[in-house]
PDB file of C-alpha atoms and ligand atoms in Angstrom:
ATOM      1  CA  MET A   1     245.095 100.834 131.479  1.00 55.00           C
ATOM      2  CA  LYS A   2     241.466  99.914 131.728  1.00 60.00           C
ATOM      3  CA  ILE A   3     240.842  96.753 133.769  1.00 62.00           C
ATOM      4  CA  PRO A   4     238.016  94.635 132.311  1.00 65.00           C
ATOM      5  CA  TYR A   5     234.915  94.387 134.494  1.00 61.00           C
ATOM      6  CA  SER A   6     235.106  90.575 134.672  1.00 63.00           C
ATOM      7  CA  ILE A   7     238.618  90.752 136.103  1.00 63.00           C
ATOM      8  CA  LYS A   8     237.521  93.322 138.700  1.00 56.00           C
ATOM      9  CA  ILE A   9     234.726  90.981 139.806  1.00 55.00           C
ATOM     10  CA  ALA A  10     237.127  88.037 139.964  1.00 58.00           C
ATOM     11  CA  VAL A  11     239.533  90.052 142.154  1.00 55.00           C
ATOM     12  CA  ILE A  12     236.739  91.130 144.509  1.00 52.00           C
ATOM     13  CA  PHE A  13     235.535  87.536 144.759  1.00 51.00           C
ATOM     14  CA  PHE A  14     239.074  86.315 145.440  1.00 53.00           C
ATOM     15  CA  LEU A  15     239.640  88.927 148.175  1.00 51.00           C
ATOM     16  CA  SER A  16     236.326  88.186 149.870  1.00 52.00           C
ATOM     17  CA  THR A  17     237.159  84.467 149.826  1.00 49.00           C
ATOM     18  CA  ILE A  18     240.409  85.243 151.624  1.00 49.00           C
ATOM     19  CA  LEU A  19     238.575  87.385 154.188  1.00 52.00           C
ATOM     20  CA  TYR A  20     235.907  84.749 154.844  1.00 52.00           C
ATOM     21  CA  GLY A  21     238.469  81.944 154.743  1.00 51.00           C
ATOM     22  CA  GLN A  22     240.490  83.648 157.444  1.00 52.00           C
ATOM     23  CA  GLU A  23     237.578  84.613 159.625  1.00 55.00           C
ATOM     24  CA  LEU A  24     235.779  81.299 159.358  1.00 77.00           C
ATOM     25  CA  ARG A  25     238.742  79.190 160.346  1.00 86.00           C
ATOM     26  CA  LYS A  26     237.994  76.563 162.989  1.00 92.00           C
ATOM     27  CA  ASN A  27     238.920  77.428 166.563  1.00 92.00           C
ATOM     28  CA  LYS A  28     241.041  75.215 168.800  1.00 93.00           C
ATOM     29  CA  TYR A  29     237.974  73.144 169.690  1.00 92.00           C
ATOM     30  CA  GLY A  30     237.336  72.442 165.998  1.00 93.00           C
ATOM     31  CA  LEU A  31     234.349  74.766 165.658  1.00 95.00           C
ATOM     32  CA  ILE A  32     233.511  77.610 163.327  1.00 95.00           C
ATOM     33  CA  VAL A  33     232.308  80.487 165.496  1.00 96.00           C
ATOM     34  CA  ILE A  34     231.232  83.857 164.106  1.00 96.00           C
ATOM     35  CA  ASP A  35     233.214  86.435 166.069  1.00 95.00           C
ATOM     36  CA  ASN A  36     233.553  89.119 163.409  1.00 95.00           C
ATOM     37  CA  PRO A  37     230.822  91.819 163.525  1.00 94.00           C
ATOM     38  CA  LYS A  38     231.084  92.329 159.738  1.00 94.00           C
ATOM     39  CA  ILE A  39     230.345  88.679 158.998  1.00 95.00           C
ATOM     40  CA  TYR A  40     227.370  88.723 161.380  1.00 95.00           C
ATOM     41  CA  TYR A  41     226.128  91.899 159.711  1.00 94.00           C
ATOM     42  CA  ASN A  42     226.420  90.322 156.251  1.00 93.00           C
ATOM     43  CA  LEU A  43     224.597  87.169 157.345  1.00 94.00           C
ATOM     44  CA  ALA A  44     221.811  89.255 158.920  1.00 94.00           C
ATOM     45  CA  ALA A  45     221.565  91.472 155.805  1.00 93.00           C
ATOM     46  CA  LYS A  46     221.247  88.367 153.629  1.00 94.00           C
ATOM     47  CA  ASP A  47     218.664  86.684 155.851  1.00 95.00           C
ATOM     48  CA  SER A  48     216.853  88.640 158.559  1.00 95.00           C
ATOM     49  CA  SER A  49     216.248  85.492 160.613  1.00 96.00           C
ATOM     50  CA  ASN A  50     219.913  85.773 161.621  1.00 97.00           C
ATOM     51  CA  ILE A  51     219.288  89.057 163.458  1.00 96.00           C
ATOM     52  CA  LEU A  52     219.810  88.787 167.198  1.00 97.00           C
ATOM     53  CA  VAL A  53     216.886  90.702 168.685  1.00 96.00           C
ATOM     54  CA  ASP A  54     217.028  92.539 172.022  1.00 97.00           C
ATOM     55  CA  LEU A  55     214.163  90.938 173.965  1.00 98.00           C
ATOM     56  CA  GLN A  56     213.628  93.879 176.289  1.00 97.00           C
ATOM     57  CA  LYS A  57     212.986  96.143 173.275  1.00 96.00           C
ATOM     58  CA  PHE A  58     211.062  93.553 171.265  1.00 97.00           C
ATOM     59  CA  ILE A  59     208.825  92.379 174.131  1.00 98.00           C
ATOM     60  CA  PRO A  60     208.763  95.400 176.479  1.00 97.00           C
ATOM     61  CA  SER A  61     206.604  93.648 179.083  1.00 96.00           C
ATOM     62  CA  ILE A  62     209.133  90.868 179.589  1.00 97.00           C
ATOM     63  CA  LYS A  63     210.985  90.694 182.888  1.00 98.00           C
ATOM     64  CA  LEU A  64     214.740  90.088 182.941  1.00 98.00           C
ATOM     65  CA  ASP A  65     216.747  88.429 185.704  1.00 97.00           C
ATOM     66  CA  ILE A  66     220.008  87.796 183.868  1.00 98.00           C
ATOM     67  CA  ARG A  67     221.875  85.744 186.429  1.00 96.00           C
ATOM     68  CA  TYR A  68     225.204  85.677 184.567  1.00 96.00           C
ATOM     69  CA  SER A  69     225.427  89.461 184.862  1.00 97.00           C
ATOM     70  CA  THR A  70     225.321  89.032 188.673  1.00 96.00           C
ATOM     71  CA  LYS A  71     227.068  86.922 191.308  1.00 95.00           C
ATOM     72  CA  ASN A  72     223.870  84.928 191.724  1.00 92.00           C
ATOM     73  CA  ASN A  73     224.861  82.018 189.443  1.00 91.00           C
ATOM     74  CA  PHE A  74     226.711  78.725 189.777  1.00 86.00           C
ATOM     75  CA  LEU A  75     230.088  80.415 189.182  1.00 87.00           C
ATOM     76  CA  GLY A  76     229.483  82.947 191.978  1.00 90.00           C
ATOM     77  CA  GLU A  77     230.770  85.784 189.796  1.00 92.00           C
ATOM     78  CA  PRO A  78     229.424  87.874 186.895  1.00 94.00           C
ATOM     79  CA  VAL A  79     230.233  86.618 183.386  1.00 94.00           C
ATOM     80  CA  TYR A  80     228.307  89.266 181.404  1.00 96.00           C
ATOM     81  CA  LYS A  81     229.018  92.987 181.656  1.00 95.00           C
ATOM     82  CA  SER A  82     225.330  93.881 181.375  1.00 95.00           C
ATOM     83  CA  ALA A  83     221.911  92.330 181.951  1.00 97.00           C
ATOM     84  CA  ARG A  84     220.716  91.753 178.402  1.00 97.00           C
ATOM     85  CA  ALA A  85     218.834  89.034 176.552  1.00 98.00           C
ATOM     86  CA  PHE A  86     218.890  88.443 172.802  1.00 98.00           C
ATOM     87  CA  LEU A  87     217.370  85.758 170.561  1.00 98.00           C
ATOM     88  CA  ARG A  88     217.325  85.222 166.784  1.00 98.00           C
ATOM     89  CA  LEU A  89     214.355  86.919 165.139  1.00 97.00           C
ATOM     90  CA  PRO A  90     212.092  83.828 164.592  1.00 98.00           C
ATOM     91  CA  ALA A  91     212.668  82.680 168.190  1.00 98.00           C
ATOM     92  CA  ALA A  92     211.953  86.199 169.493  1.00 98.00           C
ATOM     93  CA  ILE A  93     208.708  86.328 167.477  1.00 98.00           C
ATOM     94  CA  ALA A  94     207.659  82.952 168.918  1.00 98.00           C
ATOM     95  CA  LEU A  95     208.501  84.072 172.453  1.00 98.00           C
ATOM     96  CA  LYS A  96     206.413  87.194 171.967  1.00 98.00           C
ATOM     97  CA  LYS A  97     203.441  84.929 171.196  1.00 98.00           C
ATOM     98  CA  VAL A  98     204.110  82.920 174.380  1.00 98.00           C
ATOM     99  CA  GLN A  99     204.143  86.140 176.405  1.00 98.00           C
ATOM    100  CA  HIS A 100     200.910  87.300 174.794  1.00 98.00           C
ATOM    101  CA  GLU A 101     199.102  84.044 175.561  1.00 98.00           C
ATOM    102  CA  LEU A 102     200.387  84.015 179.152  1.00 98.00           C
ATOM    103  CA  ASN A 103     199.287  87.620 179.680  1.00 98.00           C
ATOM    104  CA  LEU A 104     195.700  86.559 178.909  1.00 98.00           C
ATOM    105  CA  ILE A 105     195.749  84.348 182.021  1.00 98.00           C
ATOM    106  CA  GLY A 106     197.522  86.856 184.287  1.00 98.00           C
ATOM    107  CA  LEU A 107     201.030  85.436 183.827  1.00 98.00           C
ATOM    108  CA  GLY A 108     204.245  86.508 182.151  1.00 98.00           C
ATOM    109  CA  LEU A 109     207.805  85.398 181.442  1.00 98.00           C
ATOM    110  CA  LYS A 110     210.982  86.094 183.365  1.00 98.00           C
ATOM    111  CA  ILE A 111     214.209  85.489 181.434  1.00 98.00           C
ATOM    112  CA  PHE A 112     217.349  84.129 183.075  1.00 98.00           C
ATOM    113  CA  ASP A 113     219.418  83.879 179.877  1.00 98.00           C
ATOM    114  CA  GLY A 114     219.125  83.991 176.086  1.00 98.00           C
ATOM    115  CA  TYR A 115     221.917  84.317 173.527  1.00 98.00           C
ATOM    116  CA  ARG A 116     225.200  83.567 175.249  1.00 98.00           C
ATOM    117  CA  PRO A 117     228.509  84.459 173.566  1.00 98.00           C
ATOM    118  CA  TYR A 118     230.567  81.299 172.886  1.00 97.00           C
ATOM    119  CA  SER A 119     233.448  82.554 175.053  1.00 96.00           C
ATOM    120  CA  ALA A 120     231.097  82.394 178.092  1.00 95.00           C
ATOM    121  CA  THR A 121     230.382  78.734 177.294  1.00 94.00           C
ATOM    122  CA  VAL A 122     234.132  78.078 177.261  1.00 94.00           C
ATOM    123  CA  ILE A 123     234.406  79.728 180.709  1.00 92.00           C
ATOM    124  CA  PHE A 124     231.578  77.511 182.054  1.00 89.00           C
ATOM    125  CA  TYR A 125     233.062  74.376 180.488  1.00 90.00           C
ATOM    126  CA  ASN A 126     236.508  74.970 181.940  1.00 89.00           C
ATOM    127  CA  LYS A 127     234.983  75.556 185.356  1.00 86.00           C
ATOM    128  CA  VAL A 128     232.479  72.687 185.445  1.00 81.00           C
ATOM    129  CA  LYS A 129     234.059  70.014 183.169  1.00 78.00           C
ATOM    130  CA  ASP A 130     230.679  68.329 183.113  1.00 74.00           C
ATOM    131  CA  THR A 131     228.612  68.296 179.979  1.00 70.00           C
ATOM    132  CA  ILE A 132     225.319  67.462 181.678  1.00 71.00           C
ATOM    133  CA  TYR A 133     225.004  70.943 183.167  1.00 71.00           C
ATOM    134  CA  ALA A 134     227.377  72.912 180.928  1.00 79.00           C
ATOM    135  CA  ALA A 135     227.691  72.615 177.157  1.00 87.00           C
ATOM    136  CA  SER A 136     231.050  71.388 175.901  1.00 91.00           C
ATOM    137  CA  ALA A 137     233.441  73.885 174.313  1.00 92.00           C
ATOM    138  CA  TYR A 138     233.808  71.222 171.583  1.00 92.00           C
ATOM    139  CA  THR A 139     230.158  71.514 170.535  1.00 93.00           C
ATOM    140  CA  GLY A 140     229.079  74.927 171.822  1.00 95.00           C
ATOM    141  CA  SER A 141     225.648  75.568 173.293  1.00 95.00           C
ATOM    142  CA  ARG A 142     222.368  76.279 171.583  1.00 97.00           C
ATOM    143  CA  HIS A 143     222.505  79.500 173.598  1.00 98.00           C
ATOM    144  CA  ASN A 144     225.572  80.407 171.485  1.00 98.00           C
ATOM    145  CA  ARG A 145     223.356  80.091 168.393  1.00 98.00           C
ATOM    146  CA  GLY A 146     220.843  82.589 169.807  1.00 98.00           C
ATOM    147  CA  CYS A 147     218.272  79.803 169.842  1.00 98.00           C
ATOM    148  CA  ALA A 148     217.978  78.787 173.502  1.00 98.00           C
ATOM    149  CA  VAL A 149     216.330  80.576 176.373  1.00 98.00           C
ATOM    150  CA  ASP A 150     216.215  79.975 180.129  1.00 98.00           C
ATOM    151  CA  LEU A 151     213.092  81.274 181.804  1.00 98.00           C
ATOM    152  CA  THR A 152     210.283  80.921 184.288  1.00 98.00           C
ATOM    153  CA  LEU A 153     206.733  82.157 184.867  1.00 98.00           C
ATOM    154  CA  ILE A 154     205.716  85.168 186.939  1.00 98.00           C
ATOM    155  CA  SER A 155     202.384  86.421 188.198  1.00 98.00           C
ATOM    156  CA  LEU A 156     201.518  89.777 186.598  1.00 97.00           C
ATOM    157  CA  LYS A 157     199.782  90.845 189.800  1.00 97.00           C
ATOM    158  CA  THR A 158     202.671  90.241 192.212  1.00 96.00           C
ATOM    159  CA  ARG A 159     205.544  90.318 189.623  1.00 94.00           C
ATOM    160  CA  LYS A 160     206.873  87.323 191.598  1.00 97.00           C
ATOM    161  CA  PRO A 161     207.858  83.969 190.061  1.00 98.00           C
ATOM    162  CA  LEU A 162     205.480  81.039 190.356  1.00 98.00           C
ATOM    163  CA  ASP A 163     206.657  78.071 192.440  1.00 98.00           C
ATOM    164  CA  MET A 164     208.901  75.802 190.376  1.00 98.00           C
ATOM    165  CA  PRO A 165     210.786  72.591 191.285  1.00 98.00           C
ATOM    166  CA  THR A 166     214.163  74.310 191.883  1.00 98.00           C
ATOM    167  CA  ASP A 167     215.976  77.592 191.409  1.00 97.00           C
ATOM    168  CA  PHE A 168     217.564  78.334 187.991  1.00 96.00           C
ATOM    169  CA  ASP A 169     220.754  76.326 187.255  1.00 91.00           C
ATOM    170  CA  SER A 170     220.175  73.846 190.079  1.00 92.00           C
ATOM    171  CA  PHE A 171     222.132  70.609 189.622  1.00 88.00           C
ATOM    172  CA  ASP A 172     219.508  68.770 191.743  1.00 94.00           C
ATOM    173  CA  ILE A 173     217.594  65.833 190.282  1.00 96.00           C
ATOM    174  CA  LYS A 174     214.436  67.832 191.053  1.00 98.00           C
ATOM    175  CA  ALA A 175     215.380  70.039 188.094  1.00 97.00           C
ATOM    176  CA  HIS A 176     214.619  67.142 185.724  1.00 97.00           C
ATOM    177  CA  SER A 177     211.408  67.803 183.864  1.00 97.00           C
ATOM    178  CA  ASP A 178     209.925  64.357 184.601  1.00 96.00           C
ATOM    179  CA  TYR A 179     210.598  64.506 188.362  1.00 97.00           C
ATOM    180  CA  LEU A 180     207.344  63.842 190.155  1.00 97.00           C
ATOM    181  CA  LYS A 181     207.957  63.957 193.928  1.00 98.00           C
ATOM    182  CA  LEU A 182     206.814  67.564 194.074  1.00 98.00           C
ATOM    183  CA  PRO A 183     203.742  69.440 195.338  1.00 98.00           C
ATOM    184  CA  PRO A 184     200.888  69.354 192.769  1.00 98.00           C
ATOM    185  CA  ASN A 185     200.958  73.140 192.183  1.00 98.00           C
ATOM    186  CA  VAL A 186     204.679  72.976 191.351  1.00 98.00           C
ATOM    187  CA  ILE A 187     204.124  70.200 188.819  1.00 98.00           C
ATOM    188  CA  LYS A 188     201.219  72.184 187.377  1.00 98.00           C
ATOM    189  CA  ASN A 189     203.339  75.350 186.979  1.00 98.00           C
ATOM    190  CA  ARG A 190     206.261  73.462 185.425  1.00 98.00           C
ATOM    191  CA  ASP A 191     204.016  71.579 183.006  1.00 98.00           C
ATOM    192  CA  LEU A 192     202.179  74.762 182.051  1.00 98.00           C
ATOM    193  CA  LEU A 193     205.516  76.365 181.103  1.00 98.00           C
ATOM    194  CA  ILE A 194     206.726  73.291 179.174  1.00 98.00           C
ATOM    195  CA  GLY A 195     203.372  73.029 177.370  1.00 98.00           C
ATOM    196  CA  ILE A 196     203.051  76.646 176.277  1.00 98.00           C
ATOM    197  CA  MET A 197     206.675  76.818 175.150  1.00 98.00           C
ATOM    198  CA  ALA A 198     206.195  73.626 173.098  1.00 98.00           C
ATOM    199  CA  LYS A 199     203.106  75.139 171.458  1.00 98.00           C
ATOM    200  CA  TYR A 200     205.288  77.898 169.975  1.00 98.00           C
ATOM    201  CA  GLY A 201     208.235  75.726 168.937  1.00 98.00           C
ATOM    202  CA  PHE A 202     210.467  75.638 172.017  1.00 98.00           C
ATOM    203  CA  ILE A 203     211.601  72.192 173.141  1.00 98.00           C
ATOM    204  CA  ASN A 204     212.384  71.664 176.810  1.00 98.00           C
ATOM    205  CA  LEU A 205     215.710  70.108 177.849  1.00 96.00           C
ATOM    206  CA  ASP A 206     214.717  67.229 180.101  1.00 95.00           C
ATOM    207  CA  SER A 207     217.418  67.828 182.745  1.00 93.00           C
ATOM    208  CA  GLU A 208     216.537  71.533 183.182  1.00 95.00           C
ATOM    209  CA  TRP A 209     212.910  72.637 183.535  1.00 98.00           C
ATOM    210  CA  TRP A 210     213.971  76.254 182.692  1.00 98.00           C
ATOM    211  CA  HIS A 211     215.842  75.579 179.406  1.00 98.00           C
ATOM    212  CA  TYR A 212     214.183  75.641 175.962  1.00 98.00           C
ATOM    213  CA  ASP A 213     215.687  75.188 172.479  1.00 98.00           C
ATOM    214  CA  PHE A 214     214.004  76.835 169.527  1.00 98.00           C
ATOM    215  CA  LYS A 215     213.090  74.150 166.975  1.00 97.00           C
ATOM    216  CA  ASP A 216     215.234  75.560 164.140  1.00 94.00           C
ATOM    217  CA  TRP A 217     218.434  75.948 166.172  1.00 97.00           C
ATOM    218  CA  LYS A 218     220.496  73.835 163.728  1.00 95.00           C
ATOM    219  CA  LYS A 219     220.124  76.493 161.022  1.00 96.00           C
ATOM    220  CA  PHE A 220     222.044  79.087 163.030  1.00 97.00           C
ATOM    221  CA  ASP A 221     225.783  79.579 163.519  1.00 97.00           C
ATOM    222  CA  LEU A 222     227.629  79.619 166.801  1.00 97.00           C
ATOM    223  CA  MET A 223     228.391  83.230 167.706  1.00 97.00           C
ATOM    224  CA  ASP A 224     230.886  85.030 169.865  1.00 97.00           C
ATOM    225  CA  LEU A 225     229.906  88.685 169.707  1.00 98.00           C
ATOM    226  CA  SER A 226     229.479  90.617 172.949  1.00 97.00           C
ATOM    227  CA  PHE A 227     226.259  92.477 173.791  1.00 97.00           C
ATOM    228  CA  ASP A 228     228.199  95.731 173.245  1.00 96.00           C
ATOM    229  CA  GLN A 229     229.211  94.608 169.755  1.00 96.00           C
ATOM    230  CA  LEU A 230     225.582  93.766 168.938  1.00 95.00           C
ATOM    231  CA  ASP A 231     224.533  97.229 170.168  1.00 91.00           C
ATOM    232  CA  LYS A 232     227.197  98.888 168.043  1.00 90.00           C
ATOM    233  CA  ILE A 233     226.016  97.098 164.889  1.00 86.00           C
ATOM    234  CA  ASP A 234     222.419  97.984 165.759  1.00 80.00           C
ATOM    235  CA  SER A 235     223.242 101.690 166.196  1.00 79.00           C
ATOM    236  CA  GLU A 236     225.221 101.760 162.935  1.00 79.00           C
ATOM    237  CA  VAL A 237     222.372 100.162 161.004  1.00 73.00           C
ATOM    238  CA  TYR A 238     219.711 102.377 162.624  1.00 66.00           C
ATOM    239  CA  PRO A 239     221.625 105.604 163.455  1.00 64.00           C
ATOM    240  CA  ASN A 240     218.468 107.649 164.123  1.00 62.00           C
ATOM    241  CA  LYS A 241     216.748 105.173 166.392  1.00 57.00           C
TER     242      LYS A 241
HETATM  243 ZN1  LIG B   1     219.892  77.107 179.101  1.00 84.03          ZN
END
């Protein structure tokens, strides 16, 4: 028996609705989080701005110091299996422009963190139980959307970081971006970073001088794919790369 084309289409549509309906169910914190590589792939194929870009490949001159892949973070233990940094394509393009402009004055960027899988945010939240310094599992972080980046400035000559008010992830009041009881050069460095990031669409979080949200973060879904899963999708899409 020949099945009419319109019925075939209806069946395919029905099946895909079931698949999406199942995968996009809210988690126990009431959030929809993309944790299926196929759904991420489809979203990225539909709209390239959804692609999570590997910053080390996209901006080869960028320096990485991914603290959550080491013990040197507020948890005292590694959360990531590897030292990687990803951002959504428009944010990565904007960050490339920041790096270019900084390079002209002998400076560069050092990244502490970019895209953070949602499950890492849940780990932080359960440990800290404080939503000033850790995003709530009930909202997720802008890092989970691939639209937030933690970073500092380095000198290209020495490859060392410039003096900033505190270390990364400090809970000290000195980490607040309007804190003024600091040496003039420290204020100058901090304000230079905040200013150049703002110029390219990154808004500073006022309790953390190192944290910046990309202006369009609301457009992007919360994600929970590991760096390995992102690599796997990348190698399947570009097998000869
Ligand atoms: Zn951050």
